[in-house]
Coordinates of C-alpha atoms in Angstrom, one line a residue:
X77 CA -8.0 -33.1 -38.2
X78 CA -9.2 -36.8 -38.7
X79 CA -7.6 -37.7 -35.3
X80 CA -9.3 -35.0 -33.1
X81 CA -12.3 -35.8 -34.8
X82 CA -11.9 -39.7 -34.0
X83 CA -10.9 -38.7 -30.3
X84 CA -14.1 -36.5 -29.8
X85 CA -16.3 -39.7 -31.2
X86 CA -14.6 -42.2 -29.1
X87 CA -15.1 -39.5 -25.9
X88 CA -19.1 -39.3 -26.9
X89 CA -19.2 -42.6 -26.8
X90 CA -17.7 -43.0 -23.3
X91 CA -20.1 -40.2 -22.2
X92 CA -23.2 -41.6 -23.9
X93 CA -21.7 -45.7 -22.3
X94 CA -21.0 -44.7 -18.6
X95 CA -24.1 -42.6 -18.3
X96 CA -26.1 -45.7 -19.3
X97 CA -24.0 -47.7 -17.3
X98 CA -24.4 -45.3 -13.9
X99 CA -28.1 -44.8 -14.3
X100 CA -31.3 -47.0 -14.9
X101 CA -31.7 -48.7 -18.1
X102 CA -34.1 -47.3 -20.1
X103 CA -35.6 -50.8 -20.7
X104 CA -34.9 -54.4 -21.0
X105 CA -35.8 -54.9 -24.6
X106 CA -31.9 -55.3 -25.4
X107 CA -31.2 -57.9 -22.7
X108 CA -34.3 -60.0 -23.5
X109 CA -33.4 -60.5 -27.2
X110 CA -30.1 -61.5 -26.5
X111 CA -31.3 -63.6 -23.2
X112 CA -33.6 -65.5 -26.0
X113 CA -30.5 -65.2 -28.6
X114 CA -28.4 -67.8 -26.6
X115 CA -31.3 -69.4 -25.5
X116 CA -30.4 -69.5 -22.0
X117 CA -33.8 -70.3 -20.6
X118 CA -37.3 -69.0 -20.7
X119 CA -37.7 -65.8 -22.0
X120 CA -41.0 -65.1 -19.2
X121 CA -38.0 -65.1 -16.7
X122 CA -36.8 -62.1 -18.1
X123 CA -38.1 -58.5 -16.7
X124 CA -39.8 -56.1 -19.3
X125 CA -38.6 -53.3 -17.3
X126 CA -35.4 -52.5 -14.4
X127 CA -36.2 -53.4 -11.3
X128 CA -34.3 -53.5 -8.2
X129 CA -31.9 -56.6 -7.8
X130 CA -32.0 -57.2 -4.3
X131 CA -31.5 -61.1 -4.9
X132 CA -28.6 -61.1 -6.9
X133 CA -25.5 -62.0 -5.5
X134 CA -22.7 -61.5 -7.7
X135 CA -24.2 -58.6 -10.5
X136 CA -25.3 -56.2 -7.6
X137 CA -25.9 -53.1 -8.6
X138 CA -26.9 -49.9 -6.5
X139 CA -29.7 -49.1 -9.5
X140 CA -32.3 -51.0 -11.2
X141 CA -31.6 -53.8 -13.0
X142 CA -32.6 -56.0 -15.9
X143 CA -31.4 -59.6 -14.1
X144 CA -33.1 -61.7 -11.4
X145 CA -31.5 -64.1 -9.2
X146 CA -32.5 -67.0 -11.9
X147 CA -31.0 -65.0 -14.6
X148 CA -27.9 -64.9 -12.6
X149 CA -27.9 -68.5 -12.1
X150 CA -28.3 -69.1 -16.0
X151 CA -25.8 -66.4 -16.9
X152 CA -23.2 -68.0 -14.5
X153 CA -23.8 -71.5 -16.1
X154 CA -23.3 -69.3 -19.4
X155 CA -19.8 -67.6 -18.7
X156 CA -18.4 -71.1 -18.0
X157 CA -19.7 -73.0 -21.1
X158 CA -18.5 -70.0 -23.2
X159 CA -14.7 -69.9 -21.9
X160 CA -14.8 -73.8 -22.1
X161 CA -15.8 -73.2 -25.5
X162 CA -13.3 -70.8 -25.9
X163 CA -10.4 -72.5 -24.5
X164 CA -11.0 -75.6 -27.0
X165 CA -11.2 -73.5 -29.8
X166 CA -7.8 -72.4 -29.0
X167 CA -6.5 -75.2 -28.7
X168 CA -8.6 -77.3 -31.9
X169 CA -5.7 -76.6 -34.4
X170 CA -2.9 -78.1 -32.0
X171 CA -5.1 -81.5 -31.1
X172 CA -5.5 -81.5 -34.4
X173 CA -2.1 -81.2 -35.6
X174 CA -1.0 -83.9 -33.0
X175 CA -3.9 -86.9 -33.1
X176 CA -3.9 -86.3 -36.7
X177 CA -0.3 -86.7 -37.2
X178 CA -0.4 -89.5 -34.4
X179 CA -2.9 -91.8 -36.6
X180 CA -1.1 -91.2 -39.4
X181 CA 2.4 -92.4 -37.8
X182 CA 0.8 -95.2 -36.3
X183 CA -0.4 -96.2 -39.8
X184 CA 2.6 -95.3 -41.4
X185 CA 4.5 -98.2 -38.7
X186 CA 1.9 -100.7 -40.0
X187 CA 2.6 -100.6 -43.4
X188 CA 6.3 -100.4 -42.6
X189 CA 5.8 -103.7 -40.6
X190 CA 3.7 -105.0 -43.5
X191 CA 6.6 -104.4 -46.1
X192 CA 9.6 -105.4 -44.0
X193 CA 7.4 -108.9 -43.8
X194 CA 6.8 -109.2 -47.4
X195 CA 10.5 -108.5 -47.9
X196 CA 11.6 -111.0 -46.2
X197 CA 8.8 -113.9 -47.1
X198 CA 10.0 -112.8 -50.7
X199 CA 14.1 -114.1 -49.8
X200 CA 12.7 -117.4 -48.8
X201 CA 10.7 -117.6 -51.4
X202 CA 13.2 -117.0 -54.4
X203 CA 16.2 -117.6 -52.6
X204 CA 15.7 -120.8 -50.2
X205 CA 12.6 -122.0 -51.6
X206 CA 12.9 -125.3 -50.2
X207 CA 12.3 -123.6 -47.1
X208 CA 10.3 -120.8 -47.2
X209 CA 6.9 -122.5 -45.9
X210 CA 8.5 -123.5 -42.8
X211 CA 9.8 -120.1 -42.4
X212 CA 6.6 -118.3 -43.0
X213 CA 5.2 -119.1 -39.5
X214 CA 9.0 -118.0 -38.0
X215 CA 9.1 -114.6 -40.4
X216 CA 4.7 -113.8 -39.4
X217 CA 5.6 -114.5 -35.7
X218 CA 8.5 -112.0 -35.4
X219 CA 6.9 -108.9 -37.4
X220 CA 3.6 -109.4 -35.2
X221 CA 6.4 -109.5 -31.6
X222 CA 7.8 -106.1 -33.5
X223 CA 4.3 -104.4 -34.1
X224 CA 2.9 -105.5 -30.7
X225 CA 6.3 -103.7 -29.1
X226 CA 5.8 -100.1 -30.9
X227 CA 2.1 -100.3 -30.5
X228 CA 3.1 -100.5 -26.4
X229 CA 2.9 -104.1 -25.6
X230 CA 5.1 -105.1 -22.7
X231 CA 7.3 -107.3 -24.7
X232 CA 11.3 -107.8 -25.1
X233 CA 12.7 -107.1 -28.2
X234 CA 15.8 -109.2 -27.2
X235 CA 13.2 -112.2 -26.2
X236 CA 11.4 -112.2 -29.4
X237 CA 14.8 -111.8 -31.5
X238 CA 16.3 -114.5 -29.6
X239 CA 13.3 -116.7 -30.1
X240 CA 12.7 -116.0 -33.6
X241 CA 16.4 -117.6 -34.5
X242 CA 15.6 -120.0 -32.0
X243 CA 12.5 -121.5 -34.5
X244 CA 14.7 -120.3 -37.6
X245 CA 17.3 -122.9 -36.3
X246 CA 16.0 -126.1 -37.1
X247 CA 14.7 -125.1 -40.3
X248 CA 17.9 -123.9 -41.6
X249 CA 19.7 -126.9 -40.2
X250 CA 17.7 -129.5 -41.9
X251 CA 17.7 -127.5 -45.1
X252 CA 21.3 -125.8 -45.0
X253 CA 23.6 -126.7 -42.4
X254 CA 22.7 -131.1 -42.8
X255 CA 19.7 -131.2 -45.4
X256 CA 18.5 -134.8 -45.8
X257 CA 15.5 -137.2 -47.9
X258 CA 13.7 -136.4 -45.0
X259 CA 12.8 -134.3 -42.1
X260 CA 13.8 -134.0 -38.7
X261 CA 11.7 -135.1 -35.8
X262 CA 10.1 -133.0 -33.6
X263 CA 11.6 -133.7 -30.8
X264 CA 15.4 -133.0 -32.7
X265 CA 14.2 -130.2 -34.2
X266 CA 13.4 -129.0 -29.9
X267 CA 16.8 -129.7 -29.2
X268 CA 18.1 -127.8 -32.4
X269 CA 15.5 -124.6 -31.1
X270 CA 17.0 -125.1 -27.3
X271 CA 20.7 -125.3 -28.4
X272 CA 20.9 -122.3 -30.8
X273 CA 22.4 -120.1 -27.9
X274 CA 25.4 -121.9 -27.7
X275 CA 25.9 -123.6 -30.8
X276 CA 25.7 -120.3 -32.1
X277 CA 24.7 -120.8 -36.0
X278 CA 24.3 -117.2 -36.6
X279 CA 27.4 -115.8 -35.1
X280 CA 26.5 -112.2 -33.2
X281 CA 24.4 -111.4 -35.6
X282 CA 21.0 -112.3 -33.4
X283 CA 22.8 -110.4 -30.6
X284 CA 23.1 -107.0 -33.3
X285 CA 19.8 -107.7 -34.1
X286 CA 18.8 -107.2 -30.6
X287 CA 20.8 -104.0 -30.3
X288 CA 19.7 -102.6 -33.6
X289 CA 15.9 -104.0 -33.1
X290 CA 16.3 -102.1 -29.8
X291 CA 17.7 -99.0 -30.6
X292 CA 15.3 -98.3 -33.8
X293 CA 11.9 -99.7 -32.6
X294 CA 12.2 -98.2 -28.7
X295 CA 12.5 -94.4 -29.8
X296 CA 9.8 -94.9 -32.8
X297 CA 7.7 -96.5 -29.5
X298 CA 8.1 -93.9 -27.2
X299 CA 7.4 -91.2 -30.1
X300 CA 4.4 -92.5 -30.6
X301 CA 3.3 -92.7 -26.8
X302 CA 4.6 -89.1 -26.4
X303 CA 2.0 -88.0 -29.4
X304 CA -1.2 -90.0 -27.4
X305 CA -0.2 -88.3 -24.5
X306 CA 0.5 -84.8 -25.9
X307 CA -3.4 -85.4 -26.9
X308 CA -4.7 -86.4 -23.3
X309 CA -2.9 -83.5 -21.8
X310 CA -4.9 -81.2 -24.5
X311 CA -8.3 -83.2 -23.5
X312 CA -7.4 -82.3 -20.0
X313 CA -7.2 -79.1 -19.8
X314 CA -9.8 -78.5 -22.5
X315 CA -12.5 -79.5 -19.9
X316 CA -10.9 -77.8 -16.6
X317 CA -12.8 -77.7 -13.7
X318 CA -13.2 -74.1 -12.7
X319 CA -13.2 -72.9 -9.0
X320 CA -15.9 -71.2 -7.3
X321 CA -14.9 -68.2 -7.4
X322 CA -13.5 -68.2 -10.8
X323 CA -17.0 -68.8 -12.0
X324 CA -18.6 -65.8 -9.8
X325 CA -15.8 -64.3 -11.6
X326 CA -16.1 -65.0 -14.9
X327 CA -20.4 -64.0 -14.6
X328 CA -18.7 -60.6 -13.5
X329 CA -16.8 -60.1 -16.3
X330 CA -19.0 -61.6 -19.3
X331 CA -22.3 -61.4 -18.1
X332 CA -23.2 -58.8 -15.0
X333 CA -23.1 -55.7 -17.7
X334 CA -26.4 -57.4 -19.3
X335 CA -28.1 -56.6 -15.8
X336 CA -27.4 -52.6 -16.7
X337 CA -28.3 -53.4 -20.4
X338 CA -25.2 -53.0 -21.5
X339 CA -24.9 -55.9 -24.2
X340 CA -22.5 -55.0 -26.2
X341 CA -19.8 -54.2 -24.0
X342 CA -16.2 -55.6 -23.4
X343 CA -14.2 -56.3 -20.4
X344 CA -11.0 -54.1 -20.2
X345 CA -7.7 -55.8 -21.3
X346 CA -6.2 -55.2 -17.9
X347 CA -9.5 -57.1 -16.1
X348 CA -9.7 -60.1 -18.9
X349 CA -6.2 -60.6 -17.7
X350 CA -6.6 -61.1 -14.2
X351 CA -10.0 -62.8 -14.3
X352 CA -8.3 -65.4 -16.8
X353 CA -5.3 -65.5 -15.4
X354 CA -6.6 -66.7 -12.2
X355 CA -8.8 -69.0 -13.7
X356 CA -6.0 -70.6 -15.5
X357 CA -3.3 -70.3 -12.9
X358 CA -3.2 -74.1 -12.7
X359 CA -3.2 -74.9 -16.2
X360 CA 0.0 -71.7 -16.6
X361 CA 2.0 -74.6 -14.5
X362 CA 1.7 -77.0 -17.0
X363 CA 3.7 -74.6 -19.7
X364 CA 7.6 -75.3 -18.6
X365 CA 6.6 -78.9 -18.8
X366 CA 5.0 -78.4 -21.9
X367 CA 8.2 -76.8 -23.3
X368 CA 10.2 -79.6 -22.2
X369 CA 8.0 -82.2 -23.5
X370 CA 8.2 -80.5 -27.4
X371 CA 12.5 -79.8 -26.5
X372 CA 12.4 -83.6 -25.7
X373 CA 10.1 -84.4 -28.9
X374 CA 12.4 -82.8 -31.1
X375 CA 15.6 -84.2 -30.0
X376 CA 14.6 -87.6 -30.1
X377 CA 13.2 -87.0 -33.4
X378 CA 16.9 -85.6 -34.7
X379 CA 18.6 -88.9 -33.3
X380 CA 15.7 -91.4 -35.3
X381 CA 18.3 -91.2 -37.7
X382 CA 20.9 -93.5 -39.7
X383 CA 21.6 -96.9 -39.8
X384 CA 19.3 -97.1 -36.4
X385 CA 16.5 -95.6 -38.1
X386 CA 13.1 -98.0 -37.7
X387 CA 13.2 -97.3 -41.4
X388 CA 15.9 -98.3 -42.3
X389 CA 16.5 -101.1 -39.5
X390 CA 13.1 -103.1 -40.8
X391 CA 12.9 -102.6 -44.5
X392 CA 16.9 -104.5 -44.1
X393 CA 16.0 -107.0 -41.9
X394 CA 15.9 -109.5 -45.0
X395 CA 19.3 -108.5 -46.0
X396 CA 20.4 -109.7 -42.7
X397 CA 18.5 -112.8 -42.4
X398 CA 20.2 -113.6 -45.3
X399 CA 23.5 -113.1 -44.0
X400 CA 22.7 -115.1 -41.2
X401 CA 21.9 -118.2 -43.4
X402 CA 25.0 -117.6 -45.5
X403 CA 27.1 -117.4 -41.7
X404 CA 25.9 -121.1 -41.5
X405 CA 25.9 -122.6 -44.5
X406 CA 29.7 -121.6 -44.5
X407 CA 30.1 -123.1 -40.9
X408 CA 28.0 -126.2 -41.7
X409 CA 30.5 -129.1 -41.6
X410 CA 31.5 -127.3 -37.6
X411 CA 27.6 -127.0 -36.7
X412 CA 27.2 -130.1 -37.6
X413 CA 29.3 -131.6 -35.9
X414 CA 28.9 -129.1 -32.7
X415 CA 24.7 -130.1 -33.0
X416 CA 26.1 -133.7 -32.9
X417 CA 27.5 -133.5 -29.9
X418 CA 24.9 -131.8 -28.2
X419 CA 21.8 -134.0 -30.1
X420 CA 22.9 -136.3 -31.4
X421 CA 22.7 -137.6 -34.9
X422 CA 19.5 -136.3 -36.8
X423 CA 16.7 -137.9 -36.3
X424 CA 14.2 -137.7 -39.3
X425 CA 10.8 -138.7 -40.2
X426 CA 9.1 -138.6 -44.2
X427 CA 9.0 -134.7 -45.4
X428 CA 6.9 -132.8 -46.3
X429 CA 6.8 -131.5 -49.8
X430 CA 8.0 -127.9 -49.3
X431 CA 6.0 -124.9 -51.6
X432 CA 6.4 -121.3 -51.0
X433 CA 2.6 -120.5 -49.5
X434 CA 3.1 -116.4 -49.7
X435 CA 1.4 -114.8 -52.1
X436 CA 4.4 -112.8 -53.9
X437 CA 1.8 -110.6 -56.2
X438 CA 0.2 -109.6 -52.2
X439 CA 1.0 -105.9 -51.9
X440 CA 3.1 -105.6 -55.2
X441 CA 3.0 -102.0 -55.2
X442 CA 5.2 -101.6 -51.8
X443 CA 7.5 -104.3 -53.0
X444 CA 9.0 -101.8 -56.3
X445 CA 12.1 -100.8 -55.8
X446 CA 11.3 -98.2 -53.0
X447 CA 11.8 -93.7 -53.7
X448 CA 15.1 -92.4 -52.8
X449 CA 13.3 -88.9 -52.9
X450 CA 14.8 -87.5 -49.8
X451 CA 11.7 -85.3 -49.1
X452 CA 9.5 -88.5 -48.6
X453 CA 11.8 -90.3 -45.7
X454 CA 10.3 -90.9 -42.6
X455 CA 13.0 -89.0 -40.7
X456 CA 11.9 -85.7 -42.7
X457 CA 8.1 -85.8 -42.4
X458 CA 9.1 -86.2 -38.5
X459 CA 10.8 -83.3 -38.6
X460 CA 8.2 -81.7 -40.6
X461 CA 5.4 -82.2 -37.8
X462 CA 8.3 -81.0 -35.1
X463 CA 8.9 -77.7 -36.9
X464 CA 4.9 -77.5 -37.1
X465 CA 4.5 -78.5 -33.0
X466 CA 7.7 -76.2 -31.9
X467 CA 5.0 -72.8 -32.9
X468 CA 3.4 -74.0 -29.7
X469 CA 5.6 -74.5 -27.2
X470 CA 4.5 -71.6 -25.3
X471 CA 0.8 -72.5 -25.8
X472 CA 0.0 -72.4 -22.2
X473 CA 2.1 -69.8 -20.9
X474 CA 0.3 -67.6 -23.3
X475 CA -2.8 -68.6 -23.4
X476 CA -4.4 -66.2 -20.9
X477 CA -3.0 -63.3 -23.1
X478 CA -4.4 -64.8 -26.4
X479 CA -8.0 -65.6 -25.0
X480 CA -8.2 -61.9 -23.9
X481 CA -6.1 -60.6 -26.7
X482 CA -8.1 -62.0 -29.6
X483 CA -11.6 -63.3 -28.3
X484 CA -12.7 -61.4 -24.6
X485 CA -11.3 -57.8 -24.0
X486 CA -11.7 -54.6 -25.6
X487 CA -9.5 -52.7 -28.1
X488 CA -7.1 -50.6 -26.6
X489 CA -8.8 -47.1 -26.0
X490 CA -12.5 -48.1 -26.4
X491 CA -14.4 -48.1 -23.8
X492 CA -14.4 -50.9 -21.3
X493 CA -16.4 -52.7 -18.8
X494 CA -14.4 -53.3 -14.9
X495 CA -16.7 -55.2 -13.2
X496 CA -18.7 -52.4 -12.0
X497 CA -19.2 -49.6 -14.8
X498 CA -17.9 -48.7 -18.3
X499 CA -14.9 -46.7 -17.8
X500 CA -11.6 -45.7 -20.3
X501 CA -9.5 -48.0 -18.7
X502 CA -8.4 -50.6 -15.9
X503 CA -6.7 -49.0 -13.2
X504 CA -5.9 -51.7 -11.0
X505 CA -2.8 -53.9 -10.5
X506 CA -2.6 -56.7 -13.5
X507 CA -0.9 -59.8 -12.3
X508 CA 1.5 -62.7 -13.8
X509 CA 0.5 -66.0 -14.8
X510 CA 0.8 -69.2 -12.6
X511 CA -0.7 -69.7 -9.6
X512 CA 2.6 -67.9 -7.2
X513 CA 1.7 -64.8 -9.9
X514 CA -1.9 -64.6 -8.3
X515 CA -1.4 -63.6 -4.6
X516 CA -2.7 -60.1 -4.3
X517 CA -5.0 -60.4 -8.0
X518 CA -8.0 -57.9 -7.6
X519 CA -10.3 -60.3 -9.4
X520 CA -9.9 -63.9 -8.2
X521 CA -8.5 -65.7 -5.3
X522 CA -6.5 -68.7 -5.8
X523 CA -6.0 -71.4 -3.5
X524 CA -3.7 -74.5 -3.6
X525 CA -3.1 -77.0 -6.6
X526 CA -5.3 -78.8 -9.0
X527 CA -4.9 -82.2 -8.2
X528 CA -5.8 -82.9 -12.2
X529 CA -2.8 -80.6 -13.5
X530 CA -0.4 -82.2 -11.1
X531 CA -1.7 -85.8 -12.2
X532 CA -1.0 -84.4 -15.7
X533 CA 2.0 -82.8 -15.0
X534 CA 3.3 -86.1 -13.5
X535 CA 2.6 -87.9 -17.0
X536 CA 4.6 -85.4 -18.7
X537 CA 7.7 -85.6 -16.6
X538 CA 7.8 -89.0 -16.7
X539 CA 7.4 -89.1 -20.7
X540 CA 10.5 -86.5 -21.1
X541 CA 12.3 -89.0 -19.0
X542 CA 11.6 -91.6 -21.5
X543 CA 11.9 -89.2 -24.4
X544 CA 15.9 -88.3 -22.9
X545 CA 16.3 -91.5 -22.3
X546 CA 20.4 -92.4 -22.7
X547 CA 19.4 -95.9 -24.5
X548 CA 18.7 -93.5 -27.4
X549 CA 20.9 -93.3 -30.5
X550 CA 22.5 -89.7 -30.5
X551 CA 24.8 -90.2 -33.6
X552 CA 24.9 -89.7 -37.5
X553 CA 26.9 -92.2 -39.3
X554 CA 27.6 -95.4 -38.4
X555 CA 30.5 -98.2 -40.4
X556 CA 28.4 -101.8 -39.9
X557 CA 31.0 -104.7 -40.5
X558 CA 29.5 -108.4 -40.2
X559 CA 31.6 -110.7 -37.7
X560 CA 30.5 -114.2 -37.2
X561 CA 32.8 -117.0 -35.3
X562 CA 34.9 -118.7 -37.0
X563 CA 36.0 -115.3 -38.7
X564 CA 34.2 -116.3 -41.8
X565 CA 31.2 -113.1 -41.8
X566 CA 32.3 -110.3 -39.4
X567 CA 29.6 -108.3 -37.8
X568 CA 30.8 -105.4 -36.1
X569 CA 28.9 -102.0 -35.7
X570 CA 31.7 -99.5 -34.9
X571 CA 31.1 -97.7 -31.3
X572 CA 28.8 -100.5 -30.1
X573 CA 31.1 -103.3 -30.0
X574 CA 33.1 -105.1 -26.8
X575 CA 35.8 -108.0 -26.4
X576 CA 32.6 -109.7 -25.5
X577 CA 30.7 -109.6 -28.7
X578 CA 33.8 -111.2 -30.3
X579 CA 33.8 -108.3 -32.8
X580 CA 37.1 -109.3 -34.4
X581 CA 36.5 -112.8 -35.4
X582 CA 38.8 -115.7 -34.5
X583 CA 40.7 -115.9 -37.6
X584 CA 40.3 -117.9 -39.9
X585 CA 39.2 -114.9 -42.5
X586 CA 37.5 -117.3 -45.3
X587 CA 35.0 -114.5 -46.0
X588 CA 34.5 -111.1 -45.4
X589 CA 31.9 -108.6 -45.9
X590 CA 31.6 -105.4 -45.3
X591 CA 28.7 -103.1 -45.9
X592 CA 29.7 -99.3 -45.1
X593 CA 27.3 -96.9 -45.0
X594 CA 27.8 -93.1 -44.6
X595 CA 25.0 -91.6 -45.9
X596 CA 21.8 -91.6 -44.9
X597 CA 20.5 -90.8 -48.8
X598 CA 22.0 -93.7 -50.2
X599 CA 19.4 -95.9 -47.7
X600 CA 16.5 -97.4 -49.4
X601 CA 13.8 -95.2 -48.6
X602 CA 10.3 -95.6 -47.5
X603 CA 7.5 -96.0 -50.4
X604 CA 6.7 -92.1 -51.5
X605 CA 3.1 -93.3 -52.1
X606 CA 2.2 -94.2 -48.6
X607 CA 3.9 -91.2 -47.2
X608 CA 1.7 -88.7 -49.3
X609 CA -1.3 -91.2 -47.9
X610 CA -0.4 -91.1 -44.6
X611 CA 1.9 -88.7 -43.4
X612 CA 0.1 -85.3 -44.2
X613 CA 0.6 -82.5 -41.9
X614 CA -1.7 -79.9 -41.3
X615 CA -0.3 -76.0 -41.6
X616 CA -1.8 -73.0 -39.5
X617 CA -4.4 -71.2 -40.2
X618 CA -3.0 -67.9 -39.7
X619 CA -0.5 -66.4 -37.4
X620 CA -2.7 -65.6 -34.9
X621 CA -3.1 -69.2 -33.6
X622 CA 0.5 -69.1 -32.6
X623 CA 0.1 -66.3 -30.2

């Protein structure tokens, strides 16, 4: 009984709605007030009574209306300020999620950079004190080469690795390897600097610094370019422009019932669609990119993993510094005598009196012994934002649907404006999204490309490119043996070694140390406190932002 009685309601209302809509409009009280409402210009223009429309071009109407042709102007200016408005309030919780997320990485790499520095000032300083003022300069240098990399510079990491143990060389040799009364000359110490390739102090380990420096700081680099541009591609199409005849269009739908004084209407769900839809068939041909570009995101986030990990890679750059000074001080009396034959005999000049110039009480929070909390790693607030991201990788395929669905078009079986009249539903065809979808749509003609989207969509390919890029690290566990020459320290990373690199020593076997690690928990881990700081996330409103 309830139902027939709701079904004889909603049919009154269609009655009472299409009459108003096929004859004159009893007045223009309605329209004024809501003219004034959105203040859309001066409320004088606005008739006090129907009159015929014969100026209006796109709201014609056989009877008398309550719109002139400078309403119409207004209201057209109207419809496309309101689905601009619309279109970046459906897209305001992704930006969000992504710029947010994007600062707070960026940050989160500072501070990282910050720490690995202090880690290492702090080996010189209680370890080879005698040292560590000279070193300073070396250790400041190479953390600002590795910041200006992620942050996009065009630098090598392989130059600034080589070059750091290029400076580090003469220190350590007149401190380790030959240390004297005095200090070297500068000119020696240039020789020392320009020799280091093929005296070789360090053994391979500069050249596994380069592959490791590499491999962890290029990925975390491109990451963070993908994030800045995931953001410009949202700024993009949050101000598109919107053809001609998209905008006649859109006055149709939103704003032409006003002219019959019907102010509260809706457009039918089957008309939304194709108005929309052809308004955004450019931006539909950004959504398989789109889809690719968060795929690609979330791979490369699954393979920032391991020994590899940025993490990981600078927060133990100390612990391989130091094995690099332990290679030669065991090989001393050799480098010595190699540096002999290539410089000469040392040349010195009166020291200096060394002192350790960094401030050890600087930043002694991040020095503590750092949170093995597995929740607070870097690799799992990544994959936090990813799982977050993934609920919108159909964003703009659906986005036409979800503007009508939840913000333009009518309920199913109310009542519904077609671009002429109120009627109980939209009887033409309803077409596809994309722009091939909108030959034959009722509403809007389509022509060519957006030379915008394709400048976009351009961006976005070539970013997935970088994102699958093969240089990448697609592996979990890795076994890291140290080989130097001379087969005292080996330095061998397992899968990423070559006859070349020397990997198994020459033989001698006086030390030998091996580091394996298996397991990505037993890693120190990065501070807890600056990852609740900096690496908050932002969860959805409500489900329906992910339609």
């Amino acid at each position: 009984m309830a139902g027939k009685s709701l079904g004889l309601v909603v049919l009154l209302l269609l009655a009472a709605t299409a009459a108003l809509g096929a004859g004159e409009p009893r007045g223009c009280e309605a329209v004024r007030k809501v003219f004034q409402l959105r203040q859309l210009g001066p409320l004088r223009g606005v008739p006090d009574s129907p009159r015929a429309g014969v100026d209006l071009q796109v709201c014609t109407s056989k009877n008398p209306t309550c719109c002139n042709k400078k309403m119409e102007e207004r209201y057209q200016t109207a419809a496309k300020q309101d689905i601009q408005q619309v279109l970046q309030t459906s897209s305001a919780t992704l930006k969000f999620l992504i710029s947010r997320n994007a600062a707070a990485f960026q940050e989160t790499f500072e501070t990282l950079i910050r720490l690995a520095e202090n880690h290492t000032s702090t080996l010189f300083c209680n370890v080879y004190r005698n040292m560590a003022a000279e070193a300073a300069t070396r250790v400041q240098e190479f953390f600002t080469d590795v910041g200006l990399f992620i942050f996009g510079t065009d630098i090598s990491t392989e130059e600034f690795v080589n070059r750091f143990f290029d400076n580090l060389f003469p220190v350590v040799y007149n401190h380790i390897i030959n240390p004297g009364q005095t200090d070297i000359s500068l000119e020696y110490a240039e020789c020392l600097r320009m020799a280091r390739r093929d005296i070789r102090p360090f053994g391979n380990i500069p050249k596994k610094v380069i592959g490791q420096m590499g491999r962890s700081l290029l990925p975390s680099r491109t990451f963070l370019q993908a994030l800045n541009l995931g953001i410009e591609v949202i700024n993009t199409t949050d101000h598109l422009h919107f053809s001609k005849d998209c905008s006649r269009a859109l006055l149709r739908m939103q704003y032409c019932p006003h002219c019959q004084g019907l102010t509260l209407s809706k457009p039918c769900m089957g008309y939304c669609l194709n108005v929309i839809r052809g308004c955004l068939a450019y931006m539909a041909e950004v959504d398989l990119h789109w889809q690719e570009y968060i795929q690609s995101l979330e791979e490369l986030s699954s393979a920032m993993h391991g020994t590899y990990d940025i993490e990981h890679v600078l927060l133990n750059f100390h612990s391989v510094v130091n094995d690099a000074l332990i290679q030669a001080h065991v090989h001393g009396p050799e480098l010595s005598e190699q540096v002999n034959k290539v410089c000469g005999p040392p040349v010195r000049k009166p020291a200096q009196s060394p002192s350790c110039s960094f401030d050890q009480n600087k930043d002694n929070e991040g020095l503590k012994m750092f949170s093995r909390d597995g929740e607070e790693t870097l690799a799992n607030r990544r994959k936090e934002f990813i799982s977050h991201l993934r609920l919108y990788r159909a964003f703009y395929g659906g986005l036409a649907d979800q503007l009508c669905g939840n913000e333009l078009a009518a309920a199913d079986g109310l009542p519904c404006w077609n671009g002429e009249d109120i009627v109980r539903s939209y009887t033409l065809r309803v077409v596809g999204s994309g722009i091939k979808a909108q030959f034959g749509n009722p509403e809007v003609k389509v022509k060519g490309t957006d030379p915008v989207i394709n400048q976009i969509i351009d961006k976005l390919k070539h970013i997935i490119q970088l994102l699958q890029s093969k240089s990448f690290p697609k592996y979990d566990n890795w076994d890291l043996q140290q080989t130097g020459s001379g087969g005292s320290v080996d330095e061998q990373i397992s899968g990423d070694c070559d006859d070349e690199d020397g990997c198994g020593g020459s033989g001698s076997g006086e030390v030998k140390r091996v580091m394996k690690i298996t397991d990505c928990k037993s890693m120190i881990l990065f501070p807890s406190y600056i990852l609740r700081v900096n690496l908050t996330y932002f969860p959805l409103r409500n489900t329906a932002e992910l339609s």
